[in-house]
Short mmCIF file of C-alpha atoms in Angstrom, two decimals:
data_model
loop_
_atom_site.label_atom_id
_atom_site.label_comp_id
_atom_site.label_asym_id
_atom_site.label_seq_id
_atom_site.Cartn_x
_atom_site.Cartn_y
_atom_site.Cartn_z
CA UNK J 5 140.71 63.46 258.66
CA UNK J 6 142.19 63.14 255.24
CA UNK J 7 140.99 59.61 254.63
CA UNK J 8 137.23 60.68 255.94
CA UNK J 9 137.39 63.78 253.77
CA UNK J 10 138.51 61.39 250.21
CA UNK J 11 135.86 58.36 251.19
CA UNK J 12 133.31 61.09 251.42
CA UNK J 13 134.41 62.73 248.19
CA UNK J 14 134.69 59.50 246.59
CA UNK J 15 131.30 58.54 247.75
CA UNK J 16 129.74 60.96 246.28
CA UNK J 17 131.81 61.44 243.04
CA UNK J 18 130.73 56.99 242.34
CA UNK J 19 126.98 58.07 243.01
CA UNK J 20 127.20 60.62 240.43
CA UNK J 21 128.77 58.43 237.95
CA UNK J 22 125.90 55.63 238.58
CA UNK J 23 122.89 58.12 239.01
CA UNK J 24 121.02 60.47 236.10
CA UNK J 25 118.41 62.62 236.14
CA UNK J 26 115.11 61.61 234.78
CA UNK J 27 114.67 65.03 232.85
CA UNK J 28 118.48 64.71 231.63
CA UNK J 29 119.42 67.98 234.04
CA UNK J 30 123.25 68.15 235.08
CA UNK J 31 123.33 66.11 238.75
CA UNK J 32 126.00 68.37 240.74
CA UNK J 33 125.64 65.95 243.79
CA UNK J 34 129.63 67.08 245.20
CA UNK J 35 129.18 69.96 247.77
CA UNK J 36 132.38 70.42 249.93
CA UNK J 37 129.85 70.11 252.78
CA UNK J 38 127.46 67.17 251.69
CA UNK J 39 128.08 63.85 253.29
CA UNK J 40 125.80 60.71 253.01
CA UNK J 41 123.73 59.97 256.94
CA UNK J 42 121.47 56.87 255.75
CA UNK J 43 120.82 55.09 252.30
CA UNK J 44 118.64 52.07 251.76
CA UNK J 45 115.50 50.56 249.39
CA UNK J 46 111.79 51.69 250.72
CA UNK J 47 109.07 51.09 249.57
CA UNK J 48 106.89 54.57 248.79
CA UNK J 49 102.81 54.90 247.78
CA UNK J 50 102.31 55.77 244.40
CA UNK J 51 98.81 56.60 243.07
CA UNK J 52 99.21 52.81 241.94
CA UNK J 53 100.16 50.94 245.32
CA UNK J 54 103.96 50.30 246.40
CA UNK J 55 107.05 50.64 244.36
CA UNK J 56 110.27 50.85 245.96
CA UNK J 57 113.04 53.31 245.37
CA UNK J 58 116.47 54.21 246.19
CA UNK J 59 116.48 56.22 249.18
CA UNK J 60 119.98 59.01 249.65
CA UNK J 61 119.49 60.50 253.05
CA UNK J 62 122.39 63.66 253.18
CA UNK J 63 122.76 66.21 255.50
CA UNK J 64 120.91 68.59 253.54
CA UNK J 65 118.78 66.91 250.91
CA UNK J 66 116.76 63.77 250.21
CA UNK J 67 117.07 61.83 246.93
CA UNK J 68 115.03 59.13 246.31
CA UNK J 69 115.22 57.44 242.87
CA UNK J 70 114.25 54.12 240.67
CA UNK J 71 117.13 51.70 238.78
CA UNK J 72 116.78 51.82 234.61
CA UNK J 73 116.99 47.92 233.57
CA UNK J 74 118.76 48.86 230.45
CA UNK J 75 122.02 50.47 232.03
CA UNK J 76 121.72 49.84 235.73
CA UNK J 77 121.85 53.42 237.02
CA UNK J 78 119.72 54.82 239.50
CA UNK J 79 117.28 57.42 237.78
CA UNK J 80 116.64 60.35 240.07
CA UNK J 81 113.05 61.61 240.43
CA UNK J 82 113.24 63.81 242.89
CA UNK J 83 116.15 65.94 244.98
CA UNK J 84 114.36 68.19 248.11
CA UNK J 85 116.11 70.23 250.10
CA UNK J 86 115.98 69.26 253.79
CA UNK J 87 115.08 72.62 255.36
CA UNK J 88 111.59 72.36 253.29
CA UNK J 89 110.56 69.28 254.85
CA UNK J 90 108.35 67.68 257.70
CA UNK J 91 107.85 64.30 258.56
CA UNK J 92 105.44 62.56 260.74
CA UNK J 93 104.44 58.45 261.15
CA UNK J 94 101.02 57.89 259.61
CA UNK J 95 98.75 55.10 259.98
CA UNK J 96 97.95 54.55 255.86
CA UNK J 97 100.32 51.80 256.13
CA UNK J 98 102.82 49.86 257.92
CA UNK J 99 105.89 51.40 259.32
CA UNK J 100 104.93 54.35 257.15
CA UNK J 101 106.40 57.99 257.32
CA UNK J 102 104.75 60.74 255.71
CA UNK J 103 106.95 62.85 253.82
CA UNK J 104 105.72 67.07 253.17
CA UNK J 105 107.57 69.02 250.80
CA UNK J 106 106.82 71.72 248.71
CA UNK J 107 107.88 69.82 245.59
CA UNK J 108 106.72 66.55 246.31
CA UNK J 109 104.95 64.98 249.71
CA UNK J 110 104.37 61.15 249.48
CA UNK J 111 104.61 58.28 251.72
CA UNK J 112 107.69 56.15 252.37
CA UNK J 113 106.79 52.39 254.27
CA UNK J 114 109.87 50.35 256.13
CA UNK J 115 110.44 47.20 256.55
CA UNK J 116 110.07 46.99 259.81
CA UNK J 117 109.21 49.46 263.29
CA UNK J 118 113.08 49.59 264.07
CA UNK J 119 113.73 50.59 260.57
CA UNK J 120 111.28 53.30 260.15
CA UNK J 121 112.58 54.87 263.36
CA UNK J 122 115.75 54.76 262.63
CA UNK J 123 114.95 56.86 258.87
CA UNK J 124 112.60 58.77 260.65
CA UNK J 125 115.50 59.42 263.69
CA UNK J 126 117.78 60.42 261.21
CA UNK J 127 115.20 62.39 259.13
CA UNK J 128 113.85 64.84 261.94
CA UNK J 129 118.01 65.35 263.06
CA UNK J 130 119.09 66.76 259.91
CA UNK J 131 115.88 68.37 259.23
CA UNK J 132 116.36 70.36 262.24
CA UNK J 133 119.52 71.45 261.68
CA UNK J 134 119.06 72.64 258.47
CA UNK J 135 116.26 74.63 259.82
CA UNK J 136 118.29 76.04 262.49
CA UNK J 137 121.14 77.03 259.92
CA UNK J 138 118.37 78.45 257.41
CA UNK J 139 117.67 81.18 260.35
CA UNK J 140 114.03 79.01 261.01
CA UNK J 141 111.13 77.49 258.86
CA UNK J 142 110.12 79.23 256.19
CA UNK J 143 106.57 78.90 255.53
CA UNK J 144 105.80 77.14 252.06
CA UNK J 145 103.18 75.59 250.80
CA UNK J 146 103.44 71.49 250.56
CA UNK J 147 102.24 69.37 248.04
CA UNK J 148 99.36 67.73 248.74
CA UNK J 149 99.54 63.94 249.02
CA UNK J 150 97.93 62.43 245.94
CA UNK J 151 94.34 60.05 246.68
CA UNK J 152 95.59 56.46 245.48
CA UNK J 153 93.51 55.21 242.25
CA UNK J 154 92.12 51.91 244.44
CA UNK J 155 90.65 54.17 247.09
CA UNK J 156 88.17 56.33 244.21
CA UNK J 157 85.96 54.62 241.63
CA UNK J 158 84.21 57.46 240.94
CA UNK J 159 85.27 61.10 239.91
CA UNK J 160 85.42 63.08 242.71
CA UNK J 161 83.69 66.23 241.46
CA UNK J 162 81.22 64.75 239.23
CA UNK J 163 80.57 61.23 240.42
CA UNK J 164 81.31 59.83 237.35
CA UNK J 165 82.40 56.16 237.04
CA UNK J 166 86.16 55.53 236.15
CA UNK J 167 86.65 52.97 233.16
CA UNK J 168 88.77 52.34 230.32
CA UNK J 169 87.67 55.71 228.66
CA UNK J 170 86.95 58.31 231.76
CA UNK J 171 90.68 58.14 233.37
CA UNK J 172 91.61 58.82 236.57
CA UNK J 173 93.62 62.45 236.97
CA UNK J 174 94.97 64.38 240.37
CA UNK J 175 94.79 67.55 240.58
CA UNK J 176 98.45 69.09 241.80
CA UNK J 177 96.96 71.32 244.26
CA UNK J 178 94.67 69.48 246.28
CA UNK J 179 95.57 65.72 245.37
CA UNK J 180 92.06 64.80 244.41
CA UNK J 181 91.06 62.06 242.03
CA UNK J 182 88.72 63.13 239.04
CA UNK J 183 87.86 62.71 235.45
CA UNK J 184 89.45 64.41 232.37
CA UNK J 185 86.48 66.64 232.31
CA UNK J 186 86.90 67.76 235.79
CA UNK J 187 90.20 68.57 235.73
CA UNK J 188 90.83 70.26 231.86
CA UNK J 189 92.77 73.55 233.65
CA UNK J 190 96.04 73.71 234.40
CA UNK J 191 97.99 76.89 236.90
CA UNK J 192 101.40 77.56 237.66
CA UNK J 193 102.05 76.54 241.58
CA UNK J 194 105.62 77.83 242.26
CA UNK J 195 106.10 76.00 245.04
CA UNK J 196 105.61 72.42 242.55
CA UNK J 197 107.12 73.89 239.73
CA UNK J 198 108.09 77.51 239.12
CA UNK J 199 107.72 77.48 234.83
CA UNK J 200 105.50 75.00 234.02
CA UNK J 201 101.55 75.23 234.80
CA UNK J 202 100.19 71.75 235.64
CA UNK J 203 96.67 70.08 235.71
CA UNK J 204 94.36 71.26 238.84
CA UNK J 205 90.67 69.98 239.26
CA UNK J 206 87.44 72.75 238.61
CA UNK J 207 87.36 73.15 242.32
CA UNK J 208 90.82 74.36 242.82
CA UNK J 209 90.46 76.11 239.76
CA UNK J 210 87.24 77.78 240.94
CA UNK J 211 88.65 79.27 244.44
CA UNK J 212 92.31 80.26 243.49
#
């Protein structure tokens, strides 16, 4: 018992010590009650295709994070709490889980099927016991999954033709792809982030 308790310690204390936040913010990854379930490399859909990560599955929260060239550690991006997510297998792409969070939802893409059942095994366990210790699901909000830039040529509000001069922009509360013009408001969405307002398209803008 003594041994288990000082690898898991130790565990996390070298992952600390090889891992910084991307917005500089103190990491405080050692909880007497954290221990590691699954960690591996996946690949996940950004708005520009696949890029693959670092993937920390714990008992209570997801990390998921990229490697800095320069020094070697991991940068984290993102740290959600278990008890706030769902997860389902979606078609977009092979051996592809869709990951819902209030923060953040994105998709994460195996290797292979035995792989992505055993993340999405391990995924739906801990999710339901964090659930179950939380007193039940509280209802929140998720983040809308963000429209890749290959799928939209054209603004989705105003038709307008993406180039080199009209961008492509999402909007944080519906995920849509539009132009600079379509999408010059920004509103605070707690459940993305609680200080800072961030860019929403006219539409969403229109009907909050």
């Amino acid at each position: 018992q003594i041994k288990v308790e000082s690898k898991r310690v130790d565990y996390l204390q070298q992952l600390q010590s090889t891992m910084k936040s991307k917005t500089n913010e103190p990491l405080n990854l050692i909880n007497r009650r954290r221990f590691i379930v699954r960690e591996g490399k996946l690949d996940r859909l950004t708005r520009r295709g696949k890029q693959q990560f670092y993937f920390h599955l714990f008992n209570d929260v997801l990390l998921y994070s990229s490697k800095e060239m320069a020094s070697g550690k991991l940068v984290l991006h993102r740290r959600i709490a278990l008890e706030d997510v769902s997860v389902e297998k979606t078609d977009r792409a092979s051996f592809a889980l869709q990951i819902m969070s209030p923060q953040k939802s994105f998709i994460i893409c195996a290797h292979d099927e035995l792989e992505m059942g055993e993340w999405e095994k391990d995924l739906q366990h801990f999710i339901k016991k964090c659930v179950e210790k939380s007193g039940g699901r509280k209802t929140k909000q998720a983040a809308p999954l963000w429209v890749q830039d290959k799928d939209k040529n054209e603004c989705e509000l105003c038709d307008q033709r993406f180039s080199f001069i009209t961008r492509r922009h999402h909007c944080r509360k519906c995920g849509c792809l539009c132009c600079a013009k379509c999408s010059s408001h920004k509103m605070l969405l707690k459940h993305i982030d609680e200080r800072q307002e961030v860019r929403v398209c006219d539409r969403c803008f229109t009907v909050r």
